[in-house]
Short mmCIF file of C-alpha atoms in Angstrom, two decimals:
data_model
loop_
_atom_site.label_atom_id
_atom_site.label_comp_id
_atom_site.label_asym_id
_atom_site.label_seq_id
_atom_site.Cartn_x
_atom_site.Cartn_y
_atom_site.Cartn_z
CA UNK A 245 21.42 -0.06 -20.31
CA UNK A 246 18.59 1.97 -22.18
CA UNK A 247 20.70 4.84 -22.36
CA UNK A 248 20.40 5.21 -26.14
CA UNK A 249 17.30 7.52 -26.82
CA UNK A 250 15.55 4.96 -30.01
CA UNK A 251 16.43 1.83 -27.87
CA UNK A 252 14.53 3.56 -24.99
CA UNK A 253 11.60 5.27 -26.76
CA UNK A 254 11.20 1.40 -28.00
CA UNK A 255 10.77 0.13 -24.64
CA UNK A 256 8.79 3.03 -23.24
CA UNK A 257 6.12 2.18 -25.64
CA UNK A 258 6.47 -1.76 -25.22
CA UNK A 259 5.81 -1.33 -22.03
CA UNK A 260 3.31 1.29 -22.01
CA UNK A 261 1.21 -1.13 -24.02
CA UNK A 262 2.14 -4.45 -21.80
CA UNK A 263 1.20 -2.36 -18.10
CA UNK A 264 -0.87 -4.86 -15.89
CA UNK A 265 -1.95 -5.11 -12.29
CA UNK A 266 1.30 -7.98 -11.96
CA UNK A 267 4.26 -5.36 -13.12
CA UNK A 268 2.75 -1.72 -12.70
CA UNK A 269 4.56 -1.09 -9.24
CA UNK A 270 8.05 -2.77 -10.91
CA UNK A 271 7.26 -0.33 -14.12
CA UNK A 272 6.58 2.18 -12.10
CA UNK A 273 10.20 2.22 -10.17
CA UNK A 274 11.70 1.81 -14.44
CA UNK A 275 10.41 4.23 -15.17
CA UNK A 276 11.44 6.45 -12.22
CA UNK A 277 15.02 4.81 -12.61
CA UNK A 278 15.34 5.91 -16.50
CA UNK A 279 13.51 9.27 -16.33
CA UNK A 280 10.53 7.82 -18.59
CA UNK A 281 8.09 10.27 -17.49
CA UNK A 282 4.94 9.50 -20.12
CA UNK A 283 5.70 5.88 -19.03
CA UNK A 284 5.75 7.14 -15.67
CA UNK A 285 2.38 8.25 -15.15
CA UNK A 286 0.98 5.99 -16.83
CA UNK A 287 2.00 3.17 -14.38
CA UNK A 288 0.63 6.10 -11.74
CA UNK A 289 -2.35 6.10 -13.33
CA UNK A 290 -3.20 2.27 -13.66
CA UNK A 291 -2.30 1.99 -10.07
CA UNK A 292 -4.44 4.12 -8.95
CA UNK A 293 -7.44 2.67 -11.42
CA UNK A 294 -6.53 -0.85 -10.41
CA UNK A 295 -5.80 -0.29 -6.74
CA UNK A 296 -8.08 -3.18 -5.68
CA UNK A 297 -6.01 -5.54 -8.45
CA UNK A 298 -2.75 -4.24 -7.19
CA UNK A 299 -3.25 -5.08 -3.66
CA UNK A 300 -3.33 -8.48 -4.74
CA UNK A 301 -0.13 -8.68 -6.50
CA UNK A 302 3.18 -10.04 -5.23
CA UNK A 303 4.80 -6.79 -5.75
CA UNK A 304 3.96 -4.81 -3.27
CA UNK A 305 6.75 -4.51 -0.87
CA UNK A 306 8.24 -2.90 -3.90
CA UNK A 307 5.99 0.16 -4.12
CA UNK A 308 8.12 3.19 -2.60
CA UNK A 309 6.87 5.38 0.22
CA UNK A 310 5.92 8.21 -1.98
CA UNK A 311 3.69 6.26 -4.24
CA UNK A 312 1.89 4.78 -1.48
CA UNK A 313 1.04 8.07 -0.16
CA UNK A 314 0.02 9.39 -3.65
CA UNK A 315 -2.22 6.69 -3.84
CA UNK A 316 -3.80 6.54 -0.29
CA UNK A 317 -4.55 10.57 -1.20
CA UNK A 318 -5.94 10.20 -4.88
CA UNK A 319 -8.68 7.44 -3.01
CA UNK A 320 -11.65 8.36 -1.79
CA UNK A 321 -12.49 5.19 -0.42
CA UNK A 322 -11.43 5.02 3.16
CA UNK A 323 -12.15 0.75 2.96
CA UNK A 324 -9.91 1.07 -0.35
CA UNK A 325 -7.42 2.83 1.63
CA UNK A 326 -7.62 0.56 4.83
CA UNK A 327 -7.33 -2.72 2.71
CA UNK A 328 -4.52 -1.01 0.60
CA UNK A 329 -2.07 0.38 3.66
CA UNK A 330 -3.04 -3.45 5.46
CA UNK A 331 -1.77 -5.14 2.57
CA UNK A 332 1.06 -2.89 2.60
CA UNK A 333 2.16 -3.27 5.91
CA UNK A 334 1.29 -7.30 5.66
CA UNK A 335 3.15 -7.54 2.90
CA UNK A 336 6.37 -5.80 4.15
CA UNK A 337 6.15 -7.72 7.49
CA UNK A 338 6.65 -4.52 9.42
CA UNK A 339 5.29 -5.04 12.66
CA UNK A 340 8.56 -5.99 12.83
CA UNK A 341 9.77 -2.20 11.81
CA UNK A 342 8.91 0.04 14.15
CA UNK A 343 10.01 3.02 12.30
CA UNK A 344 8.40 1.96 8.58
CA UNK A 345 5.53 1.03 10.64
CA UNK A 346 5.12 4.36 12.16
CA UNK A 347 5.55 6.75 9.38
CA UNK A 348 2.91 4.49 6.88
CA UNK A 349 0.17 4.02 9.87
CA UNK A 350 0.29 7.82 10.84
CA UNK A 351 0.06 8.64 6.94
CA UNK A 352 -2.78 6.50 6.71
CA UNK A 353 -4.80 7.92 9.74
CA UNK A 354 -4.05 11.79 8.37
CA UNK A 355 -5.26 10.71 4.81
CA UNK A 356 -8.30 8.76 6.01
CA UNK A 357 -10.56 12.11 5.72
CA UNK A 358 -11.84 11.96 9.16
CA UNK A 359 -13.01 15.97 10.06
CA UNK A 360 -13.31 14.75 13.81
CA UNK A 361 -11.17 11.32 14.64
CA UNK A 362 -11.86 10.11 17.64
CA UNK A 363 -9.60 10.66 20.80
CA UNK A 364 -8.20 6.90 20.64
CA UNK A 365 -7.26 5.35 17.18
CA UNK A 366 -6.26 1.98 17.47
CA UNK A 367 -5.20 -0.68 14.21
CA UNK A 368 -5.15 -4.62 14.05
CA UNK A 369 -3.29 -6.38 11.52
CA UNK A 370 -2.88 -9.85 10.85
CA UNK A 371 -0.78 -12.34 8.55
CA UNK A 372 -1.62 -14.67 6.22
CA UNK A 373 -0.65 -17.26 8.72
CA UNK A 374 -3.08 -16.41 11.24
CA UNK A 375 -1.00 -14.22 13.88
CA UNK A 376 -2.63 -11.05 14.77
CA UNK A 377 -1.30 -7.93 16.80
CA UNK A 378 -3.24 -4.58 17.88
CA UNK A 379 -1.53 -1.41 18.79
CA UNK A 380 -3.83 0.76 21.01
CA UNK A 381 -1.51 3.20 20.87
CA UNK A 382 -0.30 4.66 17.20
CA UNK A 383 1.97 7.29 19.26
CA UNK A 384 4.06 4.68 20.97
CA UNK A 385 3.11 1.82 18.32
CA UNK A 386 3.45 -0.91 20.98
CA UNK A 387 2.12 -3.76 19.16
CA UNK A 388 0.07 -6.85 21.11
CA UNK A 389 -0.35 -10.39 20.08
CA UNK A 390 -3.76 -10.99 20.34
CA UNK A 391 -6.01 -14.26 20.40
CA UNK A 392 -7.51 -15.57 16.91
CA UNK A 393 -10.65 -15.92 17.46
CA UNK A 394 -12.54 -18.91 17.82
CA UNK A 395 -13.66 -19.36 13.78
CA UNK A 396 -11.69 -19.75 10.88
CA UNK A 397 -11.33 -16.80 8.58
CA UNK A 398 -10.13 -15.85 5.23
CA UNK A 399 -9.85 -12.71 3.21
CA UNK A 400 -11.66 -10.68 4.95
CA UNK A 401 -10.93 -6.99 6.67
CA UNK A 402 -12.39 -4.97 8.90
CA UNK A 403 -12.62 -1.24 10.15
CA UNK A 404 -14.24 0.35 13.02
CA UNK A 405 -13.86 3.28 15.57
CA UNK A 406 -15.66 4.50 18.19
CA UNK A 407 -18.92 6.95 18.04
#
């Protein structure tokens, strides 16, 4: 399709100069798709600016494995991080995926910076519908229903750990 080198500069540029928070994830797997390297890291780039935008957007189950790593590592906010891989894993529904589960919640804890973690890491995640499951154990990644509690709330995260 934009195999012809003018046709393809043409669009490389349209979309270097249309990037957004909405399309930078599907612009960023174009790009990848027809070797567009300027347009490329560009997309990398704004992602990585706009992280907090980006999180937002509908299109991220469609950010690859790779990218979320790069991301996760060029931020130095751990909170950034922790609302980024949530959203992530919330998005993709992968509770439900023990393996995609595993490999994005053990990158997460290695890139979260901590010098000295503490001996027992544990993660809650919730839906948008209310459900929420803890996993005590990020070996095994067993995960647990647990109770909503007893107010209502909305957008909000959290992070703790012991210490």
């Amino acid at each position: 399709m934009l195999l012809l080198g003018a046709l393809k500069k043409k669009v490389e540029e349209f979309l270097l100069s249309n990037t957004d928070s909405v399309n930078c994830i599907s612009i960023m797997n174009l790009a990848r798709l027809y070797d567009m390297k300027t347009l490329l890291a560009d997309a990398r780039s704004y992602l990585q600016e706009h992280v907090k935008e980006v999180v937002e957007t509908e299109e991220m189950h469609l950010l690859q494995e790779g990218d979320l790593i790069e991301v996760l590592e060029a931020n130095d906010s751990q909170e950034d991080n922790f609302l980024f891989i949530q959203n992530t894993v919330i998005a993709e529904k992968l509770m439900h995926n023990t393996r995609c589960l595993s490999s994005r919640v053990q990158e997460f804890m290695r890139s979260s910076g901590s010098a000295d973690p503490p001996k027992q890491l544990s993660l809650a995640v919730s839906n948008d519908g209310g459900e929420m499951w803890l996993c005590t154990d990020l070996n095994t990644l067993k995960w647990q229903p647990i109770q909503q509690p007893p107010f209502e709330i909305h957008d909000y995260s959290a992070c703790a750990s012991p210490g």
